[in-house]
Every structure is written in structure tokens, then in C-alpha cells.
PDB file of C-alpha atoms in Angstrom:
ATOM      1  CA  MET Z   1     219.309 213.857 185.015  1.00 94.00           C
ATOM      2  CA  LYS Z   2     218.632 210.218 185.755  1.00 96.00           C
ATOM      3  CA  SER Z   3     216.099 208.339 183.616  1.00 97.00           C
ATOM      4  CA  PHE Z   4     214.826 204.764 183.445  1.00 98.00           C
ATOM      5  CA  VAL Z   5     214.472 203.114 180.032  1.00 98.00           C
ATOM      6  CA  PRO Z   6     212.292 199.986 179.740  1.00 98.00           C
ATOM      7  CA  THR Z   7     213.351 196.707 178.174  1.00 98.00           C
ATOM      8  CA  LEU Z   8     210.241 195.651 176.256  1.00 98.00           C
ATOM      9  CA  VAL Z   9     208.853 192.484 174.675  1.00 96.00           C
ATOM     10  CA  MET Z  10     205.596 191.763 172.875  1.00 95.00           C
ATOM     11  CA  SER Z  11     203.460 190.340 175.675  1.00 94.00           C
ATOM     12  CA  GLU Z  12     202.190 187.336 173.738  1.00 91.00           C
ATOM     13  CA  CYS Z  13     205.798 186.303 172.986  1.00 89.00           C
ATOM     14  CA  TRP Z  14     206.605 186.199 176.686  1.00 91.00           C
ATOM     15  CA  PRO Z  15     205.316 183.968 179.525  1.00 91.00           C
ATOM     16  CA  GLU Z  16     202.025 185.326 180.830  1.00 89.00           C
ATOM     17  CA  PRO Z  17     202.410 187.073 184.200  1.00 88.00           C
ATOM     18  CA  PHE Z  18     200.045 186.117 186.996  1.00 87.00           C
ATOM     19  CA  SER Z  19     200.520 189.322 188.919  1.00 92.00           C
ATOM     20  CA  PHE Z  20     200.821 193.026 188.188  1.00 96.00           C
ATOM     21  CA  VAL Z  21     203.672 194.063 185.855  1.00 97.00           C
ATOM     22  CA  ASP Z  22     204.655 197.385 184.323  1.00 98.00           C
ATOM     23  CA  GLN Z  23     203.110 197.366 180.863  1.00 98.00           C
ATOM     24  CA  TYR Z  24     202.256 199.468 177.812  1.00 98.00           C
ATOM     25  CA  GLY Z  25     198.948 198.829 176.053  1.00 97.00           C
ATOM     26  CA  GLY Z  26     196.874 195.667 176.336  1.00 96.00           C
ATOM     27  CA  ARG Z  27     194.383 195.061 179.143  1.00 96.00           C
ATOM     28  CA  PRO Z  28     194.955 196.304 182.681  1.00 97.00           C
ATOM     29  CA  TRP Z  29     195.857 193.883 185.437  1.00 97.00           C
ATOM     30  CA  GLY Z  30     193.920 194.173 188.689  1.00 97.00           C
ATOM     31  CA  LEU Z  31     191.664 197.106 187.752  1.00 98.00           C
ATOM     32  CA  PRO Z  32     187.985 196.600 188.707  1.00 98.00           C
ATOM     33  CA  GLU Z  33     185.813 196.795 185.587  1.00 97.00           C
ATOM     34  CA  ALA Z  34     183.717 199.584 187.141  1.00 96.00           C
ATOM     35  CA  LEU Z  35     186.804 201.831 187.238  1.00 97.00           C
ATOM     36  CA  TRP Z  36     187.661 201.507 183.523  1.00 97.00           C
ATOM     37  CA  PRO Z  37     187.210 205.146 182.344  1.00 97.00           C
ATOM     38  CA  SER Z  38     185.320 206.476 179.335  1.00 95.00           C
ATOM     39  CA  CYS Z  39     186.289 209.423 177.164  1.00 93.00           C
ATOM     40  CA  SER Z  40     184.588 212.671 178.153  1.00 89.00           C
ATOM     41  CA  ASP Z  41     184.408 213.673 174.466  1.00 88.00           C
ATOM     42  CA  CYS Z  42     183.154 210.616 172.549  1.00 90.00           C
ATOM     43  CA  GLY Z  43     181.807 208.571 175.472  1.00 90.00           C
ATOM     44  CA  ARG Z  44     183.618 205.345 174.582  1.00 92.00           C
ATOM     45  CA  ALA Z  45     185.777 203.368 176.987  1.00 95.00           C
ATOM     46  CA  MET Z  46     189.416 204.300 176.404  1.00 96.00           C
ATOM     47  CA  PRO Z  47     192.272 201.838 175.773  1.00 96.00           C
ATOM     48  CA  LEU Z  48     195.049 201.456 178.312  1.00 98.00           C
ATOM     49  CA  LEU Z  49     198.177 203.394 177.376  1.00 98.00           C
ATOM     50  CA  ALA Z  50     200.356 202.214 180.292  1.00 98.00           C
ATOM     51  CA  GLN Z  51     200.289 200.850 183.823  1.00 98.00           C
ATOM     52  CA  PHE Z  52     203.042 201.198 186.436  1.00 98.00           C
ATOM     53  CA  ALA Z  53     203.634 200.193 190.033  1.00 98.00           C
ATOM     54  CA  HIS Z  54     205.015 202.672 192.576  1.00 98.00           C
ATOM     55  CA  HIS Z  55     208.792 202.811 192.765  1.00 97.00           C
ATOM     56  CA  PRO Z  56     210.575 205.392 194.929  1.00 95.00           C
ATOM     57  CA  GLU Z  57     213.043 206.317 192.163  1.00 96.00           C
ATOM     58  CA  ARG Z  58     211.379 205.432 188.833  1.00 97.00           C
ATOM     59  CA  ILE Z  59     207.837 206.610 189.456  1.00 98.00           C
ATOM     60  CA  ASP Z  60     206.747 208.009 192.795  1.00 97.00           C
ATOM     61  CA  LEU Z  61     203.014 207.477 193.291  1.00 97.00           C
ATOM     62  CA  GLY Z  62     203.031 208.622 196.909  1.00 96.00           C
ATOM     63  CA  ARG Z  63     202.513 205.267 198.582  1.00 94.00           C
ATOM     64  CA  GLU Z  64     204.060 201.800 198.562  1.00 95.00           C
ATOM     65  CA  GLY Z  65     201.997 199.249 196.632  1.00 96.00           C
ATOM     66  CA  ARG Z  66     200.017 201.849 194.682  1.00 97.00           C
ATOM     67  CA  ARG Z  67     199.514 201.408 190.925  1.00 98.00           C
ATOM     68  CA  VAL Z  68     198.653 203.928 188.234  1.00 98.00           C
ATOM     69  CA  TYR Z  69     196.737 203.230 185.028  1.00 98.00           C
ATOM     70  CA  LEU Z  70     196.864 205.768 182.188  1.00 98.00           C
ATOM     71  CA  PHE Z  71     194.151 205.626 179.523  1.00 98.00           C
ATOM     72  CA  LEU Z  72     194.098 207.506 176.215  1.00 96.00           C
ATOM     73  CA  CYS Z  73     191.288 207.655 173.654  1.00 94.00           C
ATOM     74  CA  GLN Z  74     192.124 206.182 170.232  1.00 92.00           C
ATOM     75  CA  ASN Z  75     188.678 206.344 168.653  1.00 88.00           C
ATOM     76  CA  GLU Z  76     189.502 206.455 164.941  1.00 82.00           C
ATOM     77  CA  GLU Z  77     185.833 206.503 163.906  1.00 81.00           C
ATOM     78  CA  ASP Z  78     185.238 209.849 165.618  1.00 76.00           C
ATOM     79  CA  HIS Z  79     188.849 211.077 165.257  1.00 80.00           C
ATOM     80  CA  CYS Z  80     189.103 211.337 169.025  1.00 88.00           C
ATOM     81  CA  TYR Z  81     192.692 211.107 170.292  1.00 83.00           C
ATOM     82  CA  GLU Z  82     192.931 213.633 173.130  1.00 84.00           C
ATOM     83  CA  GLY Z  83     190.708 212.221 175.890  1.00 90.00           C
ATOM     84  CA  HIS Z  84     192.654 210.638 178.732  1.00 95.00           C
ATOM     85  CA  ALA Z  85     192.309 209.567 182.352  1.00 97.00           C
ATOM     86  CA  PHE Z  86     194.438 208.412 185.282  1.00 98.00           C
ATOM     87  CA  VAL Z  87     193.281 205.770 187.741  1.00 98.00           C
ATOM     88  CA  PHE Z  88     195.293 205.293 190.942  1.00 98.00           C
ATOM     89  CA  LEU Z  89     194.691 201.980 192.693  1.00 97.00           C
ATOM     90  CA  GLU Z  90     195.835 200.752 196.092  1.00 96.00           C
ATOM     91  CA  ALA Z  91     197.225 197.228 196.388  1.00 93.00           C
ATOM     92  CA  GLU Z  92     194.262 196.118 198.508  1.00 94.00           C
ATOM     93  CA  GLN Z  93     191.843 197.241 195.764  1.00 96.00           C
ATOM     94  CA  CYS Z  94     193.464 195.038 193.112  1.00 95.00           C
ATOM     95  CA  THR Z  95     191.268 192.236 191.749  1.00 96.00           C
ATOM     96  CA  GLY Z  96     194.221 189.902 191.131  1.00 94.00           C
ATOM     97  CA  ARG Z  97     193.243 189.176 187.511  1.00 95.00           C
ATOM     98  CA  TRP Z  98     193.121 190.674 184.029  1.00 96.00           C
ATOM     99  CA  THR Z  99     190.356 193.243 183.618  1.00 97.00           C
ATOM    100  CA  GLU Z 100     187.579 192.319 181.203  1.00 96.00           C
ATOM    101  CA  ARG Z 101     187.458 194.536 178.112  1.00 94.00           C
ATOM    102  CA  PRO Z 102     184.425 196.873 177.952  1.00 94.00           C
ATOM    103  CA  THR Z 103     182.224 196.436 174.888  1.00 90.00           C
ATOM    104  CA  SER Z 104     182.373 200.170 174.128  1.00 88.00           C
ATOM    105  CA  VAL Z 105     186.160 200.403 173.790  1.00 88.00           C
ATOM    106  CA  SER Z 106     186.954 201.171 170.140  1.00 77.00           C
ATOM    107  CA  THR Z 107     190.307 199.389 170.112  1.00 86.00           C
ATOM    108  CA  LEU Z 108     193.044 198.169 172.405  1.00 93.00           C
ATOM    109  CA  LEU Z 109     196.674 199.139 171.958  1.00 96.00           C
ATOM    110  CA  PRO Z 110     199.161 196.286 171.392  1.00 95.00           C
ATOM    111  CA  SER Z 111     200.241 194.720 174.678  1.00 96.00           C
ATOM    112  CA  VAL Z 112     203.940 195.232 175.486  1.00 97.00           C
ATOM    113  CA  THR Z 113     205.496 193.957 178.722  1.00 97.00           C
ATOM    114  CA  VAL Z 114     208.336 195.616 180.634  1.00 98.00           C
ATOM    115  CA  VAL Z 115     210.862 192.901 181.532  1.00 97.00           C
ATOM    116  CA  GLY Z 116     213.452 195.246 183.030  1.00 97.00           C
ATOM    117  CA  TRP Z 117     214.480 198.857 183.556  1.00 98.00           C
ATOM    118  CA  ARG Z 118     217.858 200.324 182.593  1.00 97.00           C
ATOM    119  CA  GLU Z 119     219.072 203.259 184.651  1.00 97.00           C
ATOM    120  CA  LYS Z 120     220.574 205.942 182.433  1.00 96.00           C
ATOM    121  CA  GLU Z 121     222.139 209.380 182.855  1.00 95.00           C
ATOM    122  CA  ASP Z 122     220.916 211.666 180.066  1.00 93.00           C
ATOM    123  CA  GLY Z 123     223.702 214.247 180.490  1.00 93.00           C
ATOM    124  CA  ILE Z 124     221.337 217.123 181.289  1.00 93.00           C
ATOM    125  CA  SER Z 125     222.296 219.077 184.402  1.00 94.00           C
ATOM    126  CA  PRO Z 126     219.641 220.072 186.994  1.00 94.00           C
ATOM    127  CA  GLU Z 127     220.069 223.699 185.883  1.00 94.00           C
ATOM    128  CA  GLU Z 128     219.492 222.841 182.212  1.00 92.00           C
ATOM    129  CA  TYR Z 129     216.471 220.746 183.226  1.00 93.00           C
ATOM    130  CA  VAL Z 130     214.876 223.697 185.012  1.00 91.00           C
ATOM    131  CA  ARG Z 131     215.594 225.996 182.054  1.00 89.00           C
ATOM    132  CA  PHE Z 132     213.845 223.507 179.736  1.00 89.00           C
ATOM    133  CA  PHE Z 133     210.575 223.994 181.615  1.00 89.00           C
ATOM    134  CA  GLN Z 134     211.136 227.728 182.057  1.00 89.00           C
ATOM    135  CA  ARG Z 135     211.113 228.109 178.284  1.00 85.00           C
ATOM    136  CA  LEU Z 136     207.704 226.407 178.211  1.00 83.00           C
ATOM    137  CA  GLU Z 137     206.358 228.701 180.920  1.00 79.00           C
ATOM    138  CA  GLU Z 138     207.480 231.662 178.823  1.00 78.00           C
ATOM    139  CA  GLY Z 139     205.393 230.355 175.924  1.00 73.00           C
ATOM    140  CA  GLY Z 140     208.246 228.984 173.848  1.00 71.00           C
ATOM    141  CA  LYS Z 141     209.020 225.595 172.404  1.00 77.00           C
ATOM    142  CA  ALA Z 142     211.539 223.513 174.340  1.00 81.00           C
ATOM    143  CA  TRP Z 143     214.007 221.087 172.785  1.00 84.00           C
ATOM    144  CA  SER Z 144     216.667 219.427 174.881  1.00 88.00           C
ATOM    145  CA  SER Z 145     220.075 218.418 173.538  1.00 86.00           C
ATOM    146  CA  LEU Z 146     218.923 214.790 173.528  1.00 87.00           C
ATOM    147  CA  HIS Z 147     218.725 213.012 170.179  1.00 81.00           C
ATOM    148  CA  GLU Z 148     216.993 209.799 171.187  1.00 86.00           C
ATOM    149  CA  MET Z 149     213.227 209.644 170.797  1.00 90.00           C
ATOM    150  CA  GLU Z 150     212.843 207.050 173.521  1.00 95.00           C
ATOM    151  CA  THR Z 151     210.210 205.897 175.957  1.00 98.00           C
ATOM    152  CA  LYS Z 152     211.327 206.383 179.559  1.00 98.00           C
ATOM    153  CA  LEU Z 153     210.427 207.347 183.096  1.00 98.00           C
ATOM    154  CA  LYS Z 154     211.924 210.495 184.650  1.00 97.00           C
ATOM    155  CA  GLY Z 155     214.879 212.195 182.967  1.00 96.00           C
ATOM    156  CA  THR Z 156     214.453 215.142 180.599  1.00 95.00           C
ATOM    157  CA  PRO Z 157     211.814 215.352 177.842  1.00 94.00           C
ATOM    158  CA  THR Z 158     213.233 215.189 174.318  1.00 92.00           C
ATOM    159  CA  PHE Z 159     211.017 218.057 173.160  1.00 91.00           C
ATOM    160  CA  ILE Z 160     207.783 219.800 174.056  1.00 90.00           C
ATOM    161  CA  GLN Z 161     206.258 222.346 171.697  1.00 85.00           C
ATOM    162  CA  LYS Z 162     203.408 223.638 173.837  1.00 79.00           C
ATOM    163  CA  PRO Z 163     202.949 224.589 177.501  1.00 77.00           C
ATOM    164  CA  GLY Z 164     201.890 221.835 179.876  1.00 76.00           C
ATOM    165  CA  GLY Z 165     203.178 220.123 182.996  1.00 78.00           C
ATOM    166  CA  ASP Z 166     206.085 221.263 185.118  1.00 88.00           C
ATOM    167  CA  ALA Z 167     209.568 220.224 186.171  1.00 89.00           C
ATOM    168  CA  SER Z 168     208.604 219.016 189.633  1.00 93.00           C
ATOM    169  CA  THR Z 169     205.982 216.507 188.478  1.00 95.00           C
ATOM    170  CA  PHE Z 170     207.372 215.257 185.131  1.00 96.00           C
ATOM    171  CA  ALA Z 171     207.049 211.458 185.323  1.00 97.00           C
ATOM    172  CA  GLY Z 172     207.949 210.221 181.844  1.00 97.00           C
ATOM    173  CA  GLN Z 173     207.442 210.154 178.102  1.00 97.00           C
ATOM    174  CA  ILE Z 174     206.066 207.546 175.692  1.00 98.00           C
ATOM    175  CA  ASP Z 175     207.156 207.464 172.054  1.00 97.00           C
ATOM    176  CA  CYS Z 176     204.630 206.580 169.346  1.00 96.00           C
ATOM    177  CA  PHE Z 177     207.038 203.778 168.347  1.00 96.00           C
ATOM    178  CA  LEU Z 178     208.147 201.316 171.016  1.00 97.00           C
ATOM    179  CA  LYS Z 179     211.558 199.666 170.849  1.00 96.00           C
ATOM    180  CA  VAL Z 180     211.046 195.960 171.565  1.00 97.00           C
ATOM    181  CA  ILE Z 181     213.193 192.846 171.656  1.00 95.00           C
ATOM    182  CA  ASP Z 182     212.601 190.899 168.447  1.00 91.00           C
ATOM    183  CA  ASN Z 183     211.737 187.502 169.901  1.00 87.00           C
ATOM    184  CA  ILE Z 184     208.908 187.090 167.410  1.00 87.00           C
ATOM    185  CA  PRO Z 185     208.748 183.699 165.619  1.00 86.00           C
ATOM    186  CA  PRO Z 186     210.041 184.122 162.022  1.00 86.00           C
ATOM    187  CA  GLU Z 187     206.853 182.698 160.491  1.00 87.00           C
ATOM    188  CA  LEU Z 188     204.844 185.608 161.954  1.00 87.00           C
ATOM    189  CA  TRP Z 189     206.819 188.242 160.006  1.00 87.00           C
ATOM    190  CA  GLN Z 190     205.292 189.246 156.662  1.00 86.00           C
ATOM    191  CA  LYS Z 191     205.366 192.140 154.173  1.00 84.00           C
ATOM    192  CA  ASP Z 192     202.387 194.198 153.003  1.00 78.00           C
ATOM    193  CA  GLN Z 193     201.848 195.465 149.432  1.00 78.00           C
ATOM    194  CA  LEU Z 194     204.029 198.516 150.145  1.00 73.00           C
ATOM    195  CA  GLY Z 195     206.871 196.394 151.454  1.00 76.00           C
ATOM    196  CA  ARG Z 196     206.325 197.372 155.077  1.00 78.00           C
ATOM    197  CA  SER Z 197     207.020 194.819 157.790  1.00 84.00           C
ATOM    198  CA  ILE Z 198     203.950 193.250 159.348  1.00 87.00           C
ATOM    199  CA  TYR Z 199     203.820 191.192 162.521  1.00 88.00           C
ATOM    200  CA  GLN Z 200     200.883 188.826 162.177  1.00 88.00           C
ATOM    201  CA  SER Z 201     199.901 188.638 165.820  1.00 88.00           C
ATOM    202  CA  PRO Z 202     197.846 185.526 166.642  1.00 85.00           C
ATOM    203  CA  THR Z 203     195.626 187.581 168.973  1.00 84.00           C
ATOM    204  CA  GLU Z 204     195.866 191.202 167.818  1.00 85.00           C
ATOM    205  CA  GLY Z 205     195.949 190.906 164.033  1.00 85.00           C
ATOM    206  CA  SER Z 206     198.363 192.758 161.762  1.00 88.00           C
ATOM    207  CA  LEU Z 207     200.751 195.148 163.525  1.00 92.00           C
ATOM    208  CA  PHE Z 208     203.181 197.427 161.697  1.00 91.00           C
ATOM    209  CA  MET Z 209     206.747 196.882 162.860  1.00 90.00           C
ATOM    210  CA  SER Z 210     210.189 197.637 161.472  1.00 86.00           C
ATOM    211  CA  ARG Z 211     213.377 195.749 162.209  1.00 83.00           C
ATOM    212  CA  SER Z 212     216.228 197.878 163.481  1.00 81.00           C
ATOM    213  CA  LYS Z 213     219.795 197.870 162.199  1.00 77.00           C
ATOM    214  CA  GLU Z 214     220.543 196.894 165.783  1.00 82.00           C
ATOM    215  CA  GLU Z 215     220.345 193.106 165.780  1.00 85.00           C
ATOM    216  CA  GLY Z 216     217.467 191.608 167.725  1.00 91.00           C
ATOM    217  CA  ILE Z 217     215.526 194.875 167.967  1.00 93.00           C
ATOM    218  CA  ALA Z 218     212.291 195.968 166.289  1.00 93.00           C
ATOM    219  CA  TYR Z 219     210.112 199.078 166.474  1.00 94.00           C
ATOM    220  CA  LEU Z 220     206.373 198.719 166.997  1.00 95.00           C
ATOM    221  CA  ASP Z 221     203.936 201.313 165.620  1.00 95.00           C
ATOM    222  CA  PHE Z 222     202.226 201.607 169.005  1.00 96.00           C
ATOM    223  CA  VAL Z 223     199.954 204.643 169.347  1.00 96.00           C
ATOM    224  CA  ASN Z 224     198.668 207.587 167.315  1.00 93.00           C
ATOM    225  CA  PHE Z 225     200.483 210.734 168.453  1.00 93.00           C
ATOM    226  CA  GLY Z 226     200.268 212.450 165.073  1.00 87.00           C
ATOM    227  CA  ASP Z 227     203.462 212.647 163.004  1.00 84.00           C
ATOM    228  CA  SER Z 228     206.273 210.986 165.009  1.00 87.00           C
ATOM    229  CA  GLY Z 229     204.785 212.248 168.256  1.00 92.00           C
ATOM    230  CA  MET Z 230     205.554 211.793 171.922  1.00 95.00           C
ATOM    231  CA  GLY Z 231     203.239 211.568 174.934  1.00 96.00           C
ATOM    232  CA  TYR Z 232     204.163 213.205 178.255  1.00 96.00           C
ATOM    233  CA  PHE Z 233     202.708 212.482 181.659  1.00 97.00           C
ATOM    234  CA  PHE Z 234     203.043 214.268 184.978  1.00 97.00           C
ATOM    235  CA  ILE Z 235     202.192 212.938 188.448  1.00 97.00           C
ATOM    236  CA  ARG Z 236     201.738 214.741 191.753  1.00 96.00           C
ATOM    237  CA  PRO Z 237     202.505 211.949 194.252  1.00 94.00           C
ATOM    238  CA  ASP Z 238     200.259 212.955 197.148  1.00 92.00           C
ATOM    239  CA  ARG Z 239     199.802 210.158 199.713  1.00 90.00           C
ATOM    240  CA  GLU Z 240     196.035 210.653 199.918  1.00 93.00           C
ATOM    241  CA  ARG Z 241     195.002 212.130 196.555  1.00 94.00           C
ATOM    242  CA  PRO Z 242     197.605 211.686 193.783  1.00 96.00           C
ATOM    243  CA  GLU Z 243     196.877 213.419 190.496  1.00 96.00           C
ATOM    244  CA  GLY Z 244     198.088 213.015 186.939  1.00 96.00           C
ATOM    245  CA  SER Z 245     198.060 214.995 183.709  1.00 95.00           C
ATOM    246  CA  PHE Z 246     198.910 214.021 180.146  1.00 96.00           C
ATOM    247  CA  PHE Z 247     199.278 215.501 176.687  1.00 94.00           C
ATOM    248  CA  TRP Z 248     201.013 214.537 173.469  1.00 94.00           C
ATOM    249  CA  ASP Z 249     202.943 216.552 170.940  1.00 90.00           C
ATOM    250  CA  CYS Z 250     204.289 215.820 167.470  1.00 85.00           C
ATOM    251  CA  CYS Z 251     207.304 216.994 165.484  1.00 71.00           C
TER     252      CYS Z 251
END
């Protein structure tokens, strides 16, 4: 099955875009403030998990120019991590600017910009892909033969341990750790008391990161999906009324 793996950079270490870009975390681009959703459980505005523009192969949203914004609650105070919402926006509805942060949002996720997409064949046949989701429908856990816990659009999920979603609408997965290009200035790398790597972001404070054995690569502790978890999202790309669903699972 074909998948699309993002090339990622920390947004503040990259030239600021002045138009919509695919992005994980941070503030939405172009979303009217009135459409920023609140969690149905705790009532707080939810941080942005990701935003993507329609692409006929990577992420079909049903219409050219359409964007999707996925929000996920990360309210640590109330231990609320399940609430989520999708907002689909037409190009003509876009404000053309960064959305102002609501006062009720508990936190924002670190902003990570997609600077490219790498097309990849995951080695899973269409028949194996269908069987993966059949096992879920039968109430079982489903693990593919894939070893990489990577963020991607399309392709085959690495694992899912509970029913949810289906093969026809699977849109992508988001790892709790994001693999980013290490273009961070050396003076912003520090160590905490436990020896863990800390990126002292000028705008977002201390962020836990680890440098990879692969030169020039680091892993950002991005979102709380439990113990080494993965988030999965599914999109029905109807031209008039697209719909999305999301859940996360942990190892």
C-alpha cells in the first residue's frame, strides 16, 4: 500500500509561511475564530493536532481547495485526552491569517511544519490491508508486519488494538513522537536533571526531544497518546458533507 511520510521541521526554525501549509500542532492558519471547537467533555477549547489541504492522492477531502483541521483535547488539569473534533473549511472561507488562540485552550501542541512529503510503498498488499481491518471487525487486535512507528498519510496502520474506523476511510496515523529535521541552533539544546534532552524554544518553552542516531534527526515528544501511542484518523470525503473520526491507542 502506498503511504506519504512528512518531512518535518520545528516551525519557529523555518521561515514563517504566509499561506496555508500542512502542519502538526501550533495555531491553525485561516480558521475563523468562531469555528475553533471546544471539548464536549471539559468545555475547554482544544489544541490543534494537525491541518491538511486536500490532495487527490495523499488526503482526499472531497473537493479541491478544501482544508481539514483536527483538534484533540490535551487538558492535563482535568485529565481529558479523548475529546476531538474535525473542521472542514472551503478555500473561500479561509481568513488568510493565523487564527487567534482562544483564552480557554489549556495548552497548544508544539508547532511542526511539513516541508515535503515522501511517497513510500509499505510492502502490504491490498489483500493483507483488508485482512488487517477484518481482524478489527471481528473484535481482535490488529498488528501489521510494519516495524516503523511513523507519522504518515494513507498506507497501513502499524497497529490498532481496539475496533474503530474502516479500510475505506483510513486517512493516516500520527505518532506521539514526531521525527523532525534537527535544524535547531546548538545554543537552544540543554539537558534536564535526569539527563534528558531539552529544546529551549524561544516561544514555546522547554520541549522534550531526543537526538537520533541518524545524523541531523531528532524526535519531538509531541502529544499525549498514553505509553508510546499512536493516533488514527478516518475521513469520508463527501463533496458536500465530509466527515471525520479519530481515536488513539497505545502499546
